[in-house]
PDB file of C-alpha atoms in Angstrom:
ATOM      1  CA  UNK A  13     162.257 -84.150  78.415  1.00 88.00           C
ATOM      2  CA  UNK A  14     162.475 -80.466  77.721  1.00 87.00           C
ATOM      3  CA  UNK A  15     160.524 -80.981  74.540  1.00 91.00           C
ATOM      4  CA  UNK A  16     157.699 -82.650  76.450  1.00 91.00           C
ATOM      5  CA  UNK A  17     157.580 -79.775  78.913  1.00 91.00           C
ATOM      6  CA  UNK A  18     157.425 -77.284  76.036  1.00 92.00           C
ATOM      7  CA  UNK A  19     154.620 -79.253  74.386  1.00 93.00           C
ATOM      8  CA  UNK A  20     152.697 -79.453  77.686  1.00 93.00           C
ATOM      9  CA  UNK A  21     153.140 -75.718  78.207  1.00 93.00           C
ATOM     10  CA  UNK A  22     151.989 -75.033  74.635  1.00 94.00           C
ATOM     11  CA  UNK A  23     148.894 -77.210  75.093  1.00 94.00           C
ATOM     12  CA  UNK A  24     148.217 -75.567  78.452  1.00 94.00           C
ATOM     13  CA  UNK A  25     148.637 -72.116  76.857  1.00 95.00           C
ATOM     14  CA  UNK A  26     146.189 -73.000  74.073  1.00 95.00           C
ATOM     15  CA  UNK A  27     143.662 -74.311  76.601  1.00 95.00           C
ATOM     16  CA  UNK A  28     144.141 -71.218  78.735  1.00 95.00           C
ATOM     17  CA  UNK A  29     143.637 -68.949  75.720  1.00 94.00           C
ATOM     18  CA  UNK A  30     140.498 -70.904  74.759  1.00 95.00           C
ATOM     19  CA  UNK A  31     139.145 -70.613  78.295  1.00 94.00           C
ATOM     20  CA  UNK A  32     139.843 -66.854  78.293  1.00 95.00           C
ATOM     21  CA  UNK A  33     138.065 -66.513  74.942  1.00 95.00           C
ATOM     22  CA  UNK A  34     135.080 -68.450  76.254  1.00 96.00           C
ATOM     23  CA  UNK A  35     134.966 -66.274  79.399  1.00 96.00           C
ATOM     24  CA  UNK A  36     135.099 -63.101  77.296  1.00 96.00           C
ATOM     25  CA  UNK A  37     132.224 -64.344  75.106  1.00 95.00           C
ATOM     26  CA  UNK A  38     130.249 -65.317  78.208  1.00 95.00           C
ATOM     27  CA  UNK A  39     130.813 -61.870  79.721  1.00 96.00           C
ATOM     28  CA  UNK A  40     129.671 -60.169  76.497  1.00 96.00           C
ATOM     29  CA  UNK A  41     126.579 -62.354  76.398  1.00 96.00           C
ATOM     30  CA  UNK A  42     125.773 -61.571  80.040  1.00 96.00           C
ATOM     31  CA  UNK A  43     126.335 -57.859  79.405  1.00 96.00           C
ATOM     32  CA  UNK A  44     123.940 -58.000  76.433  1.00 96.00           C
ATOM     33  CA  UNK A  45     121.300 -59.770  78.553  1.00 96.00           C
ATOM     34  CA  UNK A  46     121.725 -57.210  81.306  1.00 97.00           C
ATOM     35  CA  UNK A  47     121.364 -54.379  78.793  1.00 96.00           C
ATOM     36  CA  UNK A  48     118.108 -55.930  77.527  1.00 97.00           C
ATOM     37  CA  UNK A  49     116.790 -56.272  81.084  1.00 97.00           C
ATOM     38  CA  UNK A  50     117.784 -52.679  81.823  1.00 97.00           C
ATOM     39  CA  UNK A  51     115.955 -51.473  78.705  1.00 97.00           C
ATOM     40  CA  UNK A  52     112.808 -53.396  79.693  1.00 97.00           C
ATOM     41  CA  UNK A  53     113.028 -52.021  83.252  1.00 97.00           C
ATOM     42  CA  UNK A  54     113.513 -48.460  81.984  1.00 97.00           C
ATOM     43  CA  UNK A  55     110.513 -48.803  79.654  1.00 97.00           C
ATOM     44  CA  UNK A  56     108.383 -50.149  82.504  1.00 97.00           C
ATOM     45  CA  UNK A  57     109.476 -47.261  84.733  1.00 97.00           C
ATOM     46  CA  UNK A  58     108.453 -44.781  82.030  1.00 97.00           C
ATOM     47  CA  UNK A  59     105.053 -46.446  81.674  1.00 97.00           C
ATOM     48  CA  UNK A  60     104.504 -46.454  85.444  1.00 97.00           C
ATOM     49  CA  UNK A  61     105.582 -42.830  85.659  1.00 97.00           C
ATOM     50  CA  UNK A  62     103.022 -41.882  82.993  1.00 97.00           C
ATOM     51  CA  UNK A  63     100.299 -43.808  84.836  1.00 97.00           C
ATOM     52  CA  UNK A  64     101.223 -42.126  88.102  1.00 96.00           C
ATOM     53  CA  UNK A  65     101.066 -38.709  86.436  1.00 96.00           C
ATOM     54  CA  UNK A  66      97.625 -39.590  85.064  1.00 96.00           C
ATOM     55  CA  UNK A  67      96.399 -40.679  88.502  1.00 96.00           C
ATOM     56  CA  UNK A  68      97.822 -37.580  90.151  1.00 96.00           C
ATOM     57  CA  UNK A  69      96.201 -35.320  87.575  1.00 96.00           C
ATOM     58  CA  UNK A  70      92.871 -37.095  88.121  1.00 95.00           C
ATOM     59  CA  UNK A  71      93.210 -36.782  91.877  1.00 96.00           C
ATOM     60  CA  UNK A  72      93.945 -33.064  91.627  1.00 96.00           C
ATOM     61  CA  UNK A  73      90.913 -32.573  89.369  1.00 96.00           C
ATOM     62  CA  UNK A  74      88.744 -34.582  91.749  1.00 96.00           C
ATOM     63  CA  UNK A  75      89.962 -32.483  94.673  1.00 95.00           C
ATOM     64  CA  UNK A  76      89.140 -29.296  92.794  1.00 95.00           C
ATOM     65  CA  UNK A  77      85.673 -30.597  91.942  1.00 95.00           C
ATOM     66  CA  UNK A  78      85.068 -31.631  95.558  1.00 95.00           C
ATOM     67  CA  UNK A  79      86.158 -28.198  96.710  1.00 94.00           C
ATOM     68  CA  UNK A  80      83.742 -26.588  94.237  1.00 94.00           C
ATOM     69  CA  UNK A  81      80.944 -28.912  95.320  1.00 93.00           C
ATOM     70  CA  UNK A  82      81.600 -28.092  98.962  1.00 92.00           C
ATOM     71  CA  UNK A  83      81.499 -24.389  98.111  1.00 92.00           C
ATOM     72  CA  UNK A  84      78.131 -24.822  96.356  1.00 89.00           C
ATOM     73  CA  UNK A  85      76.603 -27.012  99.079  1.00 89.00           C
ATOM     74  CA  UNK A  86      77.838 -25.047 102.107  1.00 90.00           C
ATOM     75  CA  UNK A  87      75.181 -22.295 101.936  1.00 89.00           C
ATOM     76  CA  UNK A  88      72.272 -24.747 101.605  1.00 86.00           C
ATOM     77  CA  UNK A  89      71.529 -25.131 105.355  1.00 85.00           C
ATOM     78  CA  UNK A  90      71.268 -21.356 105.719  1.00 85.00           C
ATOM     79  CA  UNK A  91      69.038 -21.151 102.653  1.00 82.00           C
ATOM     80  CA  UNK A  92      66.776 -23.849 104.054  1.00 78.00           C
ATOM     81  CA  UNK A  93      66.574 -22.001 107.363  1.00 77.00           C
ATOM     82  CA  UNK A  94      65.631 -18.807 105.506  1.00 77.00           C
ATOM     83  CA  UNK A  95      62.930 -20.656 103.567  1.00 70.00           C
ATOM     84  CA  UNK A  96      61.543 -22.179 106.769  1.00 67.00           C
ATOM     85  CA  UNK A  97      61.483 -18.764 108.416  1.00 71.00           C
ATOM     86  CA  UNK A  98      59.489 -17.306 105.525  1.00 67.00           C
ATOM     87  CA  UNK A  99      56.424 -19.243 106.584  1.00 59.00           C
ATOM     88  CA  UNK A 100      56.801 -20.296 110.224  1.00 51.00           C
ATOM     89  CA  UNK A 101      53.254 -21.637 110.416  1.00 47.00           C
ATOM     90  CA  UNK A 102      54.011 -24.229 107.736  1.00 58.00           C
ATOM     91  CA  UNK A 103      55.645 -27.492 108.666  1.00 60.00           C
ATOM     92  CA  UNK A 104      56.033 -28.499 105.009  1.00 75.00           C
ATOM     93  CA  UNK A 105      59.822 -28.038 105.055  1.00 75.00           C
ATOM     94  CA  UNK A 106      60.189 -30.187 108.151  1.00 78.00           C
ATOM     95  CA  UNK A 107      57.971 -32.809 106.551  1.00 82.00           C
ATOM     96  CA  UNK A 108      59.927 -32.539 103.313  1.00 83.00           C
ATOM     97  CA  UNK A 109      63.204 -33.056 105.173  1.00 83.00           C
ATOM     98  CA  UNK A 110      61.811 -36.171 106.840  1.00 84.00           C
ATOM     99  CA  UNK A 111      60.500 -37.511 103.530  1.00 86.00           C
ATOM    100  CA  UNK A 112      63.843 -36.775 101.837  1.00 87.00           C
ATOM    101  CA  UNK A 113      65.501 -38.753 104.613  1.00 86.00           C
ATOM    102  CA  UNK A 114      63.240 -41.680 103.734  1.00 87.00           C
ATOM    103  CA  UNK A 115      64.268 -41.429 100.069  1.00 87.00           C
ATOM    104  CA  UNK A 116      61.383 -39.417  98.626  1.00 88.00           C
ATOM    105  CA  UNK A 117      61.946 -37.968  95.156  1.00 89.00           C
ATOM    106  CA  UNK A 118      61.629 -34.283  94.246  1.00 90.00           C
ATOM    107  CA  UNK A 119      58.219 -35.002  92.687  1.00 91.00           C
ATOM    108  CA  UNK A 120      57.082 -36.725  95.889  1.00 87.00           C
ATOM    109  CA  UNK A 121      58.110 -33.669  97.916  1.00 84.00           C
ATOM    110  CA  UNK A 122      56.265 -31.243  95.628  1.00 87.00           C
ATOM    111  CA  UNK A 123      53.082 -33.308  95.761  1.00 85.00           C
ATOM    112  CA  UNK A 124      53.139 -34.263  99.446  1.00 82.00           C
ATOM    113  CA  UNK A 125      54.353 -31.019 100.983  1.00 84.00           C
ATOM    114  CA  UNK A 126      53.123 -28.398  98.554  1.00 81.00           C
ATOM    115  CA  UNK A 127      56.636 -27.154  97.807  1.00 84.00           C
ATOM    116  CA  UNK A 128      57.696 -25.639  94.533  1.00 86.00           C
ATOM    117  CA  UNK A 129      60.033 -27.769  92.439  1.00 89.00           C
ATOM    118  CA  UNK A 130      62.989 -25.481  93.294  1.00 89.00           C
ATOM    119  CA  UNK A 131      62.206 -25.753  97.023  1.00 86.00           C
ATOM    120  CA  UNK A 132      61.867 -29.538  96.803  1.00 87.00           C
ATOM    121  CA  UNK A 133      65.193 -29.757  94.929  1.00 88.00           C
ATOM    122  CA  UNK A 134      66.828 -27.626  97.607  1.00 87.00           C
ATOM    123  CA  UNK A 135      65.531 -29.860 100.397  1.00 86.00           C
ATOM    124  CA  UNK A 136      66.649 -32.961  98.508  1.00 86.00           C
ATOM    125  CA  UNK A 137      70.136 -31.545  97.801  1.00 86.00           C
ATOM    126  CA  UNK A 138      70.493 -30.426 101.397  1.00 84.00           C
ATOM    127  CA  UNK A 139      69.595 -33.874 102.639  1.00 81.00           C
ATOM    128  CA  UNK A 140      72.048 -35.562 100.243  1.00 79.00           C
ATOM    129  CA  UNK A 141      74.792 -33.092 101.220  1.00 77.00           C
ATOM    130  CA  UNK A 142      74.308 -33.847 104.915  1.00 76.00           C
ATOM    131  CA  UNK A 143      73.841 -37.607 104.380  1.00 75.00           C
ATOM    132  CA  UNK A 144      75.847 -38.548 101.242  1.00 72.00           C
ATOM    133  CA  UNK A 145      75.427 -42.308 101.719  1.00 64.00           C
ATOM    134  CA  UNK A 146      71.622 -42.114 101.780  1.00 56.00           C
TER     135      UNK A 146
END
C-alpha cells in the first residue's frame, strides 16, 4: 500500500511540475505579448506627440500672422477717413464703400467712382477687414 501511495505522489508531482512549467510558459508568452502591445502604444504616442507639435507650431504661426494682419488692417479706417476728408465735396468714397459692400471689384470701383487704383484697393481692403465673410 505504501508503494501505491509513493507512485501516486510521484505521478502527482510530475503532473504538478508539468502544470507549473505550462504556467511559466504561459506567463512568458503573455509578458511577450504585453511587451509588443507596449511597444506599439509607445510608438503611437510618439507619432501623436509629433503631430500635436506640428499642429501647435502651425497654430502659433497662424496666430502670429493674424496678429500681423490685424496690425496692418487696424489703421485702414483712419486712412479712409483722411482720404474722405481730402475732398469733402466728393461722395465717391461713400459710393465706393457701398459698391464694395455689394461685391464690386477694384476695377469696378476705379471706373464707377473715379478713384485711383490704390484708393479703390484701400476701400476694398477696408470693407473686407470690417466684413470678413463678405
